[in-house]
Short mmCIF file of C-alpha atoms in Angstrom, two decimals:
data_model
loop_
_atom_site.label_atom_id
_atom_site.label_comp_id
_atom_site.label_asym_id
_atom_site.label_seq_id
_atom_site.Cartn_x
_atom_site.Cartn_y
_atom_site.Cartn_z
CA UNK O 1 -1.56 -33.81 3.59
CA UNK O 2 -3.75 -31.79 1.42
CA UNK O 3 -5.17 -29.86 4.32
CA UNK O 4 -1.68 -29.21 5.50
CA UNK O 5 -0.75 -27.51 2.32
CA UNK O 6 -4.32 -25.68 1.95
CA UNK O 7 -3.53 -24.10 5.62
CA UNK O 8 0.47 -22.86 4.71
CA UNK O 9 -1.63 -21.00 1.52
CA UNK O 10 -4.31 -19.55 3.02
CA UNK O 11 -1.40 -18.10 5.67
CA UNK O 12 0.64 -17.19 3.01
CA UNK O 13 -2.30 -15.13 1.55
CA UNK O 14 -2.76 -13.35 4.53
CA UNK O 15 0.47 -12.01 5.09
CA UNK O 16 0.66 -11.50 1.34
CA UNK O 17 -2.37 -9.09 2.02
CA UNK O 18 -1.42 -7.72 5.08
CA UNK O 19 1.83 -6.14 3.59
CA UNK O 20 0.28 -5.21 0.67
CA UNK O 21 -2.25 -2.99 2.40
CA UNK O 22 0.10 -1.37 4.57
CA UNK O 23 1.82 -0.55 1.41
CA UNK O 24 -1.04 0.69 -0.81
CA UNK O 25 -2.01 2.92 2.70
CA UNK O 26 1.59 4.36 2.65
CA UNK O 27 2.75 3.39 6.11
CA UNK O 28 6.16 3.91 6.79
CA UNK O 29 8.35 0.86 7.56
CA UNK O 30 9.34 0.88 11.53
CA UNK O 31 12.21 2.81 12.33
CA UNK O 32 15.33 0.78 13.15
CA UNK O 33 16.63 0.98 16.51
CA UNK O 34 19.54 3.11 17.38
CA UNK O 35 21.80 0.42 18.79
CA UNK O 36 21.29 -1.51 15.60
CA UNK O 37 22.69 1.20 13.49
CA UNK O 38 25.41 2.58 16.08
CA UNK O 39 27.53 -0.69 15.38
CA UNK O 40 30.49 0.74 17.88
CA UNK O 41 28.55 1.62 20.48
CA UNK O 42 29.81 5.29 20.60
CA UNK O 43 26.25 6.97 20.88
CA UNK O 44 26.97 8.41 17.31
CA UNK O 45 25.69 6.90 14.32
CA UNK O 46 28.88 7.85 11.25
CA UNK O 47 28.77 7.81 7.63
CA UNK O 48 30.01 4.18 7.41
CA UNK O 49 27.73 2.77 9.78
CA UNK O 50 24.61 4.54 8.37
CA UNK O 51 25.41 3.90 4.74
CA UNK O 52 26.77 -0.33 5.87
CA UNK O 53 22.70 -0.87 4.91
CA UNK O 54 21.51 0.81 1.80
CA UNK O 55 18.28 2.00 2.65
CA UNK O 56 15.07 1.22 1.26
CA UNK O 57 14.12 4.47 -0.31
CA UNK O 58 16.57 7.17 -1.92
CA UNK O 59 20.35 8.12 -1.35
CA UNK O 60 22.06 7.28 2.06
CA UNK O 61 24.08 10.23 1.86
CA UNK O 62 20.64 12.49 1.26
CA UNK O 63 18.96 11.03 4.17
CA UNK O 64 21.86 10.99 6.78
CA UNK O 65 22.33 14.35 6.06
CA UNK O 66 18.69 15.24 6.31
CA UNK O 67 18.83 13.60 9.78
CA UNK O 68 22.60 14.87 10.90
CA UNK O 69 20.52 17.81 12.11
CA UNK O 70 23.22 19.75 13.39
CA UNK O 71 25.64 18.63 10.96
CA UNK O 72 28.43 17.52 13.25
CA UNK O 73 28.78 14.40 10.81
CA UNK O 74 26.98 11.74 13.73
CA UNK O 75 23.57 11.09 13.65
CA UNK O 76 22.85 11.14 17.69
CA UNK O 77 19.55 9.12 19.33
CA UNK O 78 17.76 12.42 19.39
CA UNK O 79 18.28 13.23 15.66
CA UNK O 80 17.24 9.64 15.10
CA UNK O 81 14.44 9.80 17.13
CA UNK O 82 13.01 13.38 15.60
CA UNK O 83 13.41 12.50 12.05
CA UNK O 84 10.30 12.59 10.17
CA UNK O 85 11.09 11.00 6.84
CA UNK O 86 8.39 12.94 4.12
CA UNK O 87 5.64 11.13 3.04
CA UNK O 88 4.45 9.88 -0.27
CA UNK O 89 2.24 11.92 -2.43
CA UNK O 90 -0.77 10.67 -2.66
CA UNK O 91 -2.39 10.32 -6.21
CA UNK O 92 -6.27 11.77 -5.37
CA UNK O 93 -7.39 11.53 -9.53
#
């Protein structure tokens, strides 16, 4: 039993790890897909549908707009897809 419990840590640890590194070496969290978000199916992602998940960093409204590209009020698969979200500064003291 003791083993048992010694393996489920040691592969706890490792995830643990795993995410923290890809945090401290500012990756970006994947992209969701398009059908995910366009929860009608109309090939336009709205307001309501973009905003239905807050997401992880900053103001939905901010960030839909800053991907709306041609600010029809839809976020298509081609804005989607050509949206570079900024980076983080880095902190080179």
């Amino acid at each position: 039993m003791n083993i048992v419990k010694l393996t489920a840590l040691i592969a706890l640890m490792a995830c643990a790890t795993t995410t923290f590194a890809q945090g401290q070496r500012g990756e970006r969290p994947k992209k969701p897909d398009f059908s995910e978000i366009d929860s009608d199916g109309s090939g336009g992602i709205s307001f309501e549908e973009f905003s239905a998940k807050k997401p992880p960093h900053g103001d939905a409204e901010t960030i839909f707009n800053a991907i709306d590209a041609d600010s029809d009020g839809y976020i298509s698969q081609e804005e989607l897809e050509n949206h570079k979200p900024p980076r983080k500064q880095r902190n080179n003291d």
